[in-house]
mmCIF file of C-alpha atoms in Angstrom:
data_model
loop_
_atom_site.group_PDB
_atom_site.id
_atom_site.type_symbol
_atom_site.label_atom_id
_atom_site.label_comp_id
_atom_site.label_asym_id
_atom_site.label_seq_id
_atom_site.Cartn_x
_atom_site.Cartn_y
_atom_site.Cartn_z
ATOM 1 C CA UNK X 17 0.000 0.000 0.000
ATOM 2 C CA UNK X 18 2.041 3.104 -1.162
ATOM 3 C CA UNK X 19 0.019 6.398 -0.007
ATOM 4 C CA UNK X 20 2.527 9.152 -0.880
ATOM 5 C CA UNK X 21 -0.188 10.884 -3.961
ATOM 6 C CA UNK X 22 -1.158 14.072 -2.329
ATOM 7 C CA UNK X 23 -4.605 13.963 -2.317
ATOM 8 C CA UNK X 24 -4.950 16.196 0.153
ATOM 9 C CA UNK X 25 -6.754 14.302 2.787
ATOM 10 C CA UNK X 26 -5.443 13.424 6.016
ATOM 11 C CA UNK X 27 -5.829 11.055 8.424
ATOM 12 C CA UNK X 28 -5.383 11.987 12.418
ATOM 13 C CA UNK X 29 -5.474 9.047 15.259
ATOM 14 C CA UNK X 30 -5.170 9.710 18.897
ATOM 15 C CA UNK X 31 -4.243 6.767 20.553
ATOM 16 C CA UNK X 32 -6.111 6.447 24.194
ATOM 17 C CA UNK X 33 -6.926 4.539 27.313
ATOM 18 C CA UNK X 34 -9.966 2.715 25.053
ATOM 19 C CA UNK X 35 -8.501 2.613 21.702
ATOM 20 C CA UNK X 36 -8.325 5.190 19.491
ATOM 21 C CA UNK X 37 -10.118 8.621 18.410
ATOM 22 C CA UNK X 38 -9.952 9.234 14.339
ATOM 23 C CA UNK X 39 -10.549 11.519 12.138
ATOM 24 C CA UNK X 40 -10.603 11.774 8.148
ATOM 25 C CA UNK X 41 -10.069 15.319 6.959
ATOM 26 C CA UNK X 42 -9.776 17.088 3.654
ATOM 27 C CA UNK X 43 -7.119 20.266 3.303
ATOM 28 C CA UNK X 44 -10.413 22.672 2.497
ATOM 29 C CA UNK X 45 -11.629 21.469 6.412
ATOM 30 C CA UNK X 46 -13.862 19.120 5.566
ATOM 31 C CA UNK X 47 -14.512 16.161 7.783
ATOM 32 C CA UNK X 48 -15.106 12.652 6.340
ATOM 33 C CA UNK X 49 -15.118 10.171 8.862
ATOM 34 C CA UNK X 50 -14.651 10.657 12.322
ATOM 35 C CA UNK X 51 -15.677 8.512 15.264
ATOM 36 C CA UNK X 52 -13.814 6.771 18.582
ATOM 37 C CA UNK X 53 -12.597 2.898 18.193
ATOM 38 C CA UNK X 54 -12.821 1.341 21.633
ATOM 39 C CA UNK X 55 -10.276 -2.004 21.447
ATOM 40 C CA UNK X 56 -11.390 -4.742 23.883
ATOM 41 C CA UNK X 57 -8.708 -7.597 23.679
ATOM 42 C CA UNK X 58 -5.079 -6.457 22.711
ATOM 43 C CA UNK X 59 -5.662 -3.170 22.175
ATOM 44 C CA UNK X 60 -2.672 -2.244 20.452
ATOM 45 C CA UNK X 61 -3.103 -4.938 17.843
ATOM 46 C CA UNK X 62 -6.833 -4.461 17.605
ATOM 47 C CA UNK X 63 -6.174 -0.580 16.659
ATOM 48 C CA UNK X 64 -3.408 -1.418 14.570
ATOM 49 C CA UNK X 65 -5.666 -3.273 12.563
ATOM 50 C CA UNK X 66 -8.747 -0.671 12.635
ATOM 51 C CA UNK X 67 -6.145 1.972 11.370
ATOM 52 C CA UNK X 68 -5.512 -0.151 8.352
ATOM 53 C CA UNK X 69 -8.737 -0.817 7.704
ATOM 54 C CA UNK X 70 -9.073 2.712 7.738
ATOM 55 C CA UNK X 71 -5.977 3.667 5.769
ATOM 56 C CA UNK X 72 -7.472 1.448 3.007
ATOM 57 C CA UNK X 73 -10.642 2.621 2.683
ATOM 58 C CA UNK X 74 -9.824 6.343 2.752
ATOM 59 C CA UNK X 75 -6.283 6.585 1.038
ATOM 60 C CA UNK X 76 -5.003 9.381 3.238
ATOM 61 C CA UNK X 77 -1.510 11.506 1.789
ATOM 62 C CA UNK X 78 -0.539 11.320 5.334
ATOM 63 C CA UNK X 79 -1.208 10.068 8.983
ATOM 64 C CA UNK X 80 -1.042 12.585 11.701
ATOM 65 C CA UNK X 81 -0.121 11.546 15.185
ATOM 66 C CA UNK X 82 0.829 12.474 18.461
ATOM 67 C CA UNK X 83 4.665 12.622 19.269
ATOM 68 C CA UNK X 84 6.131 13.121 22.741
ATOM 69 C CA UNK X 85 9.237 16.227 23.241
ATOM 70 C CA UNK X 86 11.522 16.209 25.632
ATOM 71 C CA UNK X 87 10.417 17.031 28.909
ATOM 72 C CA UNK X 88 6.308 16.780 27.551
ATOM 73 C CA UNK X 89 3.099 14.873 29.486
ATOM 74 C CA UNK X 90 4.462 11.044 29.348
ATOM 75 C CA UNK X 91 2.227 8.776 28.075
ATOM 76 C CA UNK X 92 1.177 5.246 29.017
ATOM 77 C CA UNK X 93 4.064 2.472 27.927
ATOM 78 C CA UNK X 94 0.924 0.800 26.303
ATOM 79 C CA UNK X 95 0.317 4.082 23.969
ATOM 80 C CA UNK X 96 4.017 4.589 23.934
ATOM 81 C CA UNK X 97 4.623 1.095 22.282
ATOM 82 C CA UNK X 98 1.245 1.855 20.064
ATOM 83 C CA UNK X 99 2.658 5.004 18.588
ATOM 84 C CA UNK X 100 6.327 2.929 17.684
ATOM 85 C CA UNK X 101 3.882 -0.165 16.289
ATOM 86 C CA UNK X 102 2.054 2.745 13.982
ATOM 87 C CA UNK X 103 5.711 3.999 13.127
ATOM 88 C CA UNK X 104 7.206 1.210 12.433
ATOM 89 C CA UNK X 105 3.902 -0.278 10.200
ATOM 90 C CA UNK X 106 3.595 2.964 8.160
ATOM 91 C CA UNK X 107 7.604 2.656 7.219
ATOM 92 C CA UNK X 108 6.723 -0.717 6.046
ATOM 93 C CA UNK X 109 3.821 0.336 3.894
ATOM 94 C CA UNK X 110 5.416 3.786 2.934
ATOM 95 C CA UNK X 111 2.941 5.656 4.440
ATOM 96 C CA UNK X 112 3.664 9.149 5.482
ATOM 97 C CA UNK X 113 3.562 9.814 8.619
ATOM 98 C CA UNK X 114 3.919 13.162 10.778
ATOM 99 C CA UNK X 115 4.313 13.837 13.851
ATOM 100 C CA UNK X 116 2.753 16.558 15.982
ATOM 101 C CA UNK X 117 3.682 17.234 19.575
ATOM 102 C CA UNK X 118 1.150 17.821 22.431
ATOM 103 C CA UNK X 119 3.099 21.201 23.041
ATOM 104 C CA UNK X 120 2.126 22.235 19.521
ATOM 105 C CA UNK X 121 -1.372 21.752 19.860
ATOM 106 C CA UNK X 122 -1.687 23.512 22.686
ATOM 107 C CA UNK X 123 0.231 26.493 21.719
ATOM 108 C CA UNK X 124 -2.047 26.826 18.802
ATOM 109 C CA UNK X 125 -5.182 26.588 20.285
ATOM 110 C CA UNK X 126 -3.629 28.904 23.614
ATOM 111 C CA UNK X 127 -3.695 31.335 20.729
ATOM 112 C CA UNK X 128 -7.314 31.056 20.023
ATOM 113 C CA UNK X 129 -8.473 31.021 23.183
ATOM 114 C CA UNK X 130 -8.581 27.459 24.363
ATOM 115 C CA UNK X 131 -6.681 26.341 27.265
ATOM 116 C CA UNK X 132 -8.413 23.000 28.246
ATOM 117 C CA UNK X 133 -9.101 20.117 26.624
ATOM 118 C CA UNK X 134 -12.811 20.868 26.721
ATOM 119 C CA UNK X 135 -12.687 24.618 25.400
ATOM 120 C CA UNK X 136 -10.501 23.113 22.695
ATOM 121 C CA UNK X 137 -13.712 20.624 21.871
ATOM 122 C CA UNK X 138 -16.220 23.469 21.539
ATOM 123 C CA UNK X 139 -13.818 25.408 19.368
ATOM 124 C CA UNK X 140 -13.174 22.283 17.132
ATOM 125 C CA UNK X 141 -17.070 21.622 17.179
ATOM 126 C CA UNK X 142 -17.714 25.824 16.558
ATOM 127 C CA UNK X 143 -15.786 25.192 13.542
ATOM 128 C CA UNK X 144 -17.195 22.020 12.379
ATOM 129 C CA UNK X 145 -20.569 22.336 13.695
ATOM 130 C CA UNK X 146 -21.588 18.661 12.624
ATOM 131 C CA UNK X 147 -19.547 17.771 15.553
ATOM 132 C CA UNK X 148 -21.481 19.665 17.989
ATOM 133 C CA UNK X 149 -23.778 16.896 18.776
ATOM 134 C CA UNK X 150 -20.020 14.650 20.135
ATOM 135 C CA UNK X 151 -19.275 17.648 22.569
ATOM 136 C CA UNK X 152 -18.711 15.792 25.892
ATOM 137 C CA UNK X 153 -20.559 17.209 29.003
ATOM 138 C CA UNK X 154 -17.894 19.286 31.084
ATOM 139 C CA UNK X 155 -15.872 16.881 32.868
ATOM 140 C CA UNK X 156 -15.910 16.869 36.790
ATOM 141 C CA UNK X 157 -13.173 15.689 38.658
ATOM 142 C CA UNK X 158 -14.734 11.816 39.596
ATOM 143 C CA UNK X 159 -14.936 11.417 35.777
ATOM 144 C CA UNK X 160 -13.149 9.327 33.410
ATOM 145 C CA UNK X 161 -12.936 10.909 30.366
ATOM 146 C CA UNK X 162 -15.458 10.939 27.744
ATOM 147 C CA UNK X 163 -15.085 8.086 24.668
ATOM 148 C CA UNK X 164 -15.378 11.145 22.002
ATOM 149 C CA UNK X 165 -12.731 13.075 23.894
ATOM 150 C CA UNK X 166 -10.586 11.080 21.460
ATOM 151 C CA UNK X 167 -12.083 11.895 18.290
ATOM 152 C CA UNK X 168 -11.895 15.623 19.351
ATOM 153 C CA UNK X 169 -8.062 15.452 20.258
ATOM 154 C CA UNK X 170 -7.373 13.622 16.591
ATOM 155 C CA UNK X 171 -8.897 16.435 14.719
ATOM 156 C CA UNK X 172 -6.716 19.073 16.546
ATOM 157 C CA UNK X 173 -3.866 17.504 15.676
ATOM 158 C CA UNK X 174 -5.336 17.798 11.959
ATOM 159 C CA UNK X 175 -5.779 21.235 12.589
ATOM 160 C CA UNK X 176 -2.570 21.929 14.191
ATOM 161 C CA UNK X 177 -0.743 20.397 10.949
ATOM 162 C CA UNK X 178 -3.165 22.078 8.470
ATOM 163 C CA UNK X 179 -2.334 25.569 10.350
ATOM 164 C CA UNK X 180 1.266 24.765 10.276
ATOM 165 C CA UNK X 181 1.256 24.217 6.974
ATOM 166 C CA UNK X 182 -0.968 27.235 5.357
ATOM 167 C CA UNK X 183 -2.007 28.725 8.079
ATOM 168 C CA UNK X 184 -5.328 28.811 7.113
ATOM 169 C CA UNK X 185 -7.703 29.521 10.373
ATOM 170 C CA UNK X 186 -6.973 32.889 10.614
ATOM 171 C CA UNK X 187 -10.459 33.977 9.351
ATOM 172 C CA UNK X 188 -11.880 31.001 10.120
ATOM 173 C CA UNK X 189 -11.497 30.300 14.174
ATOM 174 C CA UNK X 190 -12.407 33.330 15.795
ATOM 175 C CA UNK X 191 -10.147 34.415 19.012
ATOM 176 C CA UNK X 192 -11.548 33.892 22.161
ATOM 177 C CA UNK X 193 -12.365 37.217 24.626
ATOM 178 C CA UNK Q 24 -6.681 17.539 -9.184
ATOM 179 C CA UNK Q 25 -7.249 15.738 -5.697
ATOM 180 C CA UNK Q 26 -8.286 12.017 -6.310
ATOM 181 C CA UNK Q 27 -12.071 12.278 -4.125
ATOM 182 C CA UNK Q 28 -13.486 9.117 -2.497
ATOM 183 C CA UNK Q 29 -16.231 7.132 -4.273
ATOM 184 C CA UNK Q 30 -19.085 8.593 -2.260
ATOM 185 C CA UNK Q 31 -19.091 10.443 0.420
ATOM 186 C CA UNK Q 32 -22.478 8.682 1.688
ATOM 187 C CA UNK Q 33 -21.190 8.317 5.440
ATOM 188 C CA UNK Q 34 -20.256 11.637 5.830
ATOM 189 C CA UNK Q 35 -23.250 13.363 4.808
ATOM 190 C CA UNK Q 36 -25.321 9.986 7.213
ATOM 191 C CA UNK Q 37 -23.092 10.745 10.240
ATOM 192 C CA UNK Q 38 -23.859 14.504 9.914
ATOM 193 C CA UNK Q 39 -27.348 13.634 10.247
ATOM 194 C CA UNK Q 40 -26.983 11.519 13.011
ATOM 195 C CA UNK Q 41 -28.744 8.797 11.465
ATOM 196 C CA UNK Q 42 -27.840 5.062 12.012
ATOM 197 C CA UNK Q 43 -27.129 2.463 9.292
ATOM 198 C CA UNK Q 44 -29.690 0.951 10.056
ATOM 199 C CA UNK Q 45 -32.486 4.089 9.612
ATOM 200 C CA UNK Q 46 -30.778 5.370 6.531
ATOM 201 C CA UNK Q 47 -31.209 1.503 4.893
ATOM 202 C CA UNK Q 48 -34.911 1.987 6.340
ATOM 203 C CA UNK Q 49 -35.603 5.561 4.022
ATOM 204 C CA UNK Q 50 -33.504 3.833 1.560
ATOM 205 C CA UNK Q 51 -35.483 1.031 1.070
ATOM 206 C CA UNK Q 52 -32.988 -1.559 2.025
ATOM 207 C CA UNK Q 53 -34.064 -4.856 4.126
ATOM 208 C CA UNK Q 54 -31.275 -4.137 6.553
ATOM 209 C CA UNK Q 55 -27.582 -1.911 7.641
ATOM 210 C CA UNK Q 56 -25.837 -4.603 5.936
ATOM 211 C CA UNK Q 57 -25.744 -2.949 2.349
ATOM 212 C CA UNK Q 58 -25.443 0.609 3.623
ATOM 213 C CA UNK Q 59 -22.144 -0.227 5.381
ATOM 214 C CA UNK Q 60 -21.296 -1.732 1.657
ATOM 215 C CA UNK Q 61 -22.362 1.080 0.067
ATOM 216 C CA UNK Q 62 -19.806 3.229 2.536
ATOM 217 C CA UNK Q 63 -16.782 1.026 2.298
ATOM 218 C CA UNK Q 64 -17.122 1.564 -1.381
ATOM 219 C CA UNK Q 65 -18.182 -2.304 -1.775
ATOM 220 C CA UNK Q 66 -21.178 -2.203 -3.601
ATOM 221 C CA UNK Q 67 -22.296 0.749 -5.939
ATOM 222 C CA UNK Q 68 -26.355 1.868 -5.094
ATOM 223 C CA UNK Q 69 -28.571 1.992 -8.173
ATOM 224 C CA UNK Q 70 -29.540 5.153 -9.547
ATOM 225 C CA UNK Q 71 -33.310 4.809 -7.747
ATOM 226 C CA UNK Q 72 -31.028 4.390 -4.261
ATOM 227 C CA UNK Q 73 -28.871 7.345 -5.579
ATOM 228 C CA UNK Q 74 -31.643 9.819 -6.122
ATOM 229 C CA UNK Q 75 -33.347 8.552 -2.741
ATOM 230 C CA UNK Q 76 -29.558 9.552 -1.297
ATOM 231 C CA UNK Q 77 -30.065 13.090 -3.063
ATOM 232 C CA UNK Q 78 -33.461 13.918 -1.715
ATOM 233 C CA UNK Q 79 -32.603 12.332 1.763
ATOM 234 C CA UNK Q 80 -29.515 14.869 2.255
ATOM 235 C CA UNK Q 81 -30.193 17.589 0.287
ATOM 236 C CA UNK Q 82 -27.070 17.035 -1.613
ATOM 237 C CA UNK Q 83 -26.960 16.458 -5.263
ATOM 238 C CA UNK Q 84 -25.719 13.285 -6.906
ATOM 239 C CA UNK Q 85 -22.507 14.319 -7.999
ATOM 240 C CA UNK Q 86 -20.949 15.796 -5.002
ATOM 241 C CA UNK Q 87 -22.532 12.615 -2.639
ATOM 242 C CA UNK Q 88 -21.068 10.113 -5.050
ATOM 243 C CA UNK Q 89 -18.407 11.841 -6.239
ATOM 244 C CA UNK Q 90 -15.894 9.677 -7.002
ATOM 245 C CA UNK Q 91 -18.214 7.561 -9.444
ATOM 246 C CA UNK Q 92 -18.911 11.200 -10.780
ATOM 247 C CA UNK Q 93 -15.341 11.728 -11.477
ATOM 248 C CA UNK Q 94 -14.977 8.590 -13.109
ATOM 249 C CA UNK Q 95 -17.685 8.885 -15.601
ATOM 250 C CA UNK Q 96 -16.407 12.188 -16.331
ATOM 251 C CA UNK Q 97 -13.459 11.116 -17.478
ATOM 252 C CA UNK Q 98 -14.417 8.536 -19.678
ATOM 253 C CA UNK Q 99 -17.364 10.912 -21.166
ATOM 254 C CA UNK Q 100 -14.216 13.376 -22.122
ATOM 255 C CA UNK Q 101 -12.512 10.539 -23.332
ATOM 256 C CA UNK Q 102 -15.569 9.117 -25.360
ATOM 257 C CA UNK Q 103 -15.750 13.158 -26.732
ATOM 258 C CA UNK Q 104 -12.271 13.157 -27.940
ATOM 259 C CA UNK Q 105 -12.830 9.723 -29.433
ATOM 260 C CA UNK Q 106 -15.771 11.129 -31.330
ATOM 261 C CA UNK Q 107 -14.415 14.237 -32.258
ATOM 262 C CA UNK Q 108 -11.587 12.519 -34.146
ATOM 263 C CA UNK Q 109 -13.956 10.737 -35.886
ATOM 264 C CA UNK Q 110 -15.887 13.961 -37.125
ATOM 265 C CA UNK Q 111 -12.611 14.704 -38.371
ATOM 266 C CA UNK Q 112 -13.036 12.691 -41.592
ATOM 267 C CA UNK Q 113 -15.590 13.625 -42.714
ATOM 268 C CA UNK Q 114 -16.323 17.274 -42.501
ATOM 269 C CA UNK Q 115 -19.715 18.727 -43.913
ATOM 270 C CA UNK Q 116 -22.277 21.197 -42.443
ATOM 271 C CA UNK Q 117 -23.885 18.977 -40.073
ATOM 272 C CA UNK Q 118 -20.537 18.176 -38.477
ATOM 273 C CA UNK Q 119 -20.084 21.534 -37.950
ATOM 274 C CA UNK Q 120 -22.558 21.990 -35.929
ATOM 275 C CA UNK Q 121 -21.471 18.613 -34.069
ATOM 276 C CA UNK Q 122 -18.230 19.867 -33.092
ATOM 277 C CA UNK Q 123 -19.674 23.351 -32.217
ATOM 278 C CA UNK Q 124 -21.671 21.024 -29.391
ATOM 279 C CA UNK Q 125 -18.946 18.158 -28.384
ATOM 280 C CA UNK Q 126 -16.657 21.620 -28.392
ATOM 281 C CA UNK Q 127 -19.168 23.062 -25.298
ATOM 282 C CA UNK Q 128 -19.591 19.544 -23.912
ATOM 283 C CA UNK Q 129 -15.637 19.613 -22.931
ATOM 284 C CA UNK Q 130 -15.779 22.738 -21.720
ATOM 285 C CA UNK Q 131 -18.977 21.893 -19.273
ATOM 286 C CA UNK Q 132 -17.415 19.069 -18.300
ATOM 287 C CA UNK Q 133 -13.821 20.034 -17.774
ATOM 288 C CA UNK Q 134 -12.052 18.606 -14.450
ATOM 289 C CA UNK Q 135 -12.830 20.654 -11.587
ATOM 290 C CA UNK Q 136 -11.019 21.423 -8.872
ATOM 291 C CA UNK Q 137 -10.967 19.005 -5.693
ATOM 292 C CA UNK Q 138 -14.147 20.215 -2.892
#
């Protein structure tokens, strides 16, 4: 499976506690498929195989995922050894694959507005309002987090890349007060 | 230009909100089963299901199933070109007035750019 034809959509995983959050984006911000896998047995393996189910059906130009810098939030060795598997499989299958720290996203969305993970959400679903209906409730301390949580971390990454790269939200995401 | 999926079918379902299962049930379909085909580009709907898909979302044809769009697009131009060459050999009024209209049929359908 060779996916290096830009074709200008993307595919962005977020690897969690259940599985995975996806989401299938175009360049021109239009969402395709999004949605939250949740693994039961060997979940690595399990979402290693849902990704290439995935990267089959929609052909992405590139996979976007979450890479740790030095000194950021560590994740779980599980979602550590995930991330390598996804690595390591996309090398074999020449897919391209790009990596976009947790610092990154952050900063970006810091400079819209959005400091938590939840004011993030509502700006992702402000912008793609078919996602408003996924918002998770706010989150109280007791709480584990929501399933779509996921879905709404993959599509920042998306966004974080598709900023990075043409910088195109400046009329589009409106700055918070 | 930007290589599009075949349809875009689960998109414009999950935007909805709509199940598998309920959009087979306005569709006309005994179960899910053949709408999850018809999203992982298995099975292509018939042009009834098609329309049904264009009245259900408010979308026309072309841009749900948009990839079968392209497609035929590109072998109409080619099927143009293929008659145009044709025309060639034997010119006379009526041809004319042939290429004047295969002439405005390329550029109507000339490939757009990706959506």
């Amino acid at each position: 499976m060779r996916l290096m034809e830009d074709n200008g959509r993307y595919l962005a995983v977020h690897p969690t506690t259940y599985g995975l959050g996806f989401a299938v984006l175009e360049r021109d911000l239009r969402l395709i498929d999004w949605g939250a896998y949740r693994a039961r047995a060997d979940k690595n393996q399990t979402s290693l195989r849902f990704l290439e189910r995935l990267t089959r059906r929609f052909q992405p130009c590139a996979v976007l995922i979450e890479t740790r810098e030095r000194r950021e939030r560590q994740r779980s060795v599980r979602i550590q050894h995930f991330i390598d598997s996804v690595r390591t499989s996309a090398r074999q299958q020449g897919i391209v694959l790009k990596g976009i720290s947790h610092r990154k996203v952050r900063r970006f969305f810091e400079a819209q507005g959005a400091m938590t993970k939840q004011e993030i959400a509502l700006c992702i679903a402000e912008l793609l309002p078919e996602l408003l209906h996924y918002l998770p409730p706010r989150r109280k301390a007791w709480m584990p987090e929501h399933g779509h949580m996921g879905t709404f971390d993959a599509i920042a990454l998306a966004l974080t890349h598709f900023n990075a790269d043409e910088n195109i939200f400046h009329d589009r995401i409106q700055p918070r007060p | 230009m930007a290589q599009r999926l075949e349809n875009y079918l689960r998109t414009f379902r999950k935007r909805t909100g709509l199940s598998q299962r309920e959009v087979a049930l306005l569709l006309g379909c005994s179960n899910g089963a053949k709408v999850s085909r018809y999203e992982r580009f298995a099975r292509r709907p018939t042009l009834a299901t098609a329309l049904v898909c264009e009245k259900l979302f408010g979308v026309p044809v072309a841009e749900i199933f948009a990839g079968i769009e392209d497609e035929a697009s590109e072998a109409l131009r080619q099927r143009v070109c293929l008659l145009a060459e044709q025309l060639e050999k034997q010119p006379s009024n009526a041809v004319a007035r042939k290429r004047q209209f295969l002439d405005a049929l390329r550029s109507r359908n000339a490939p757009h750019a990706t959506k």
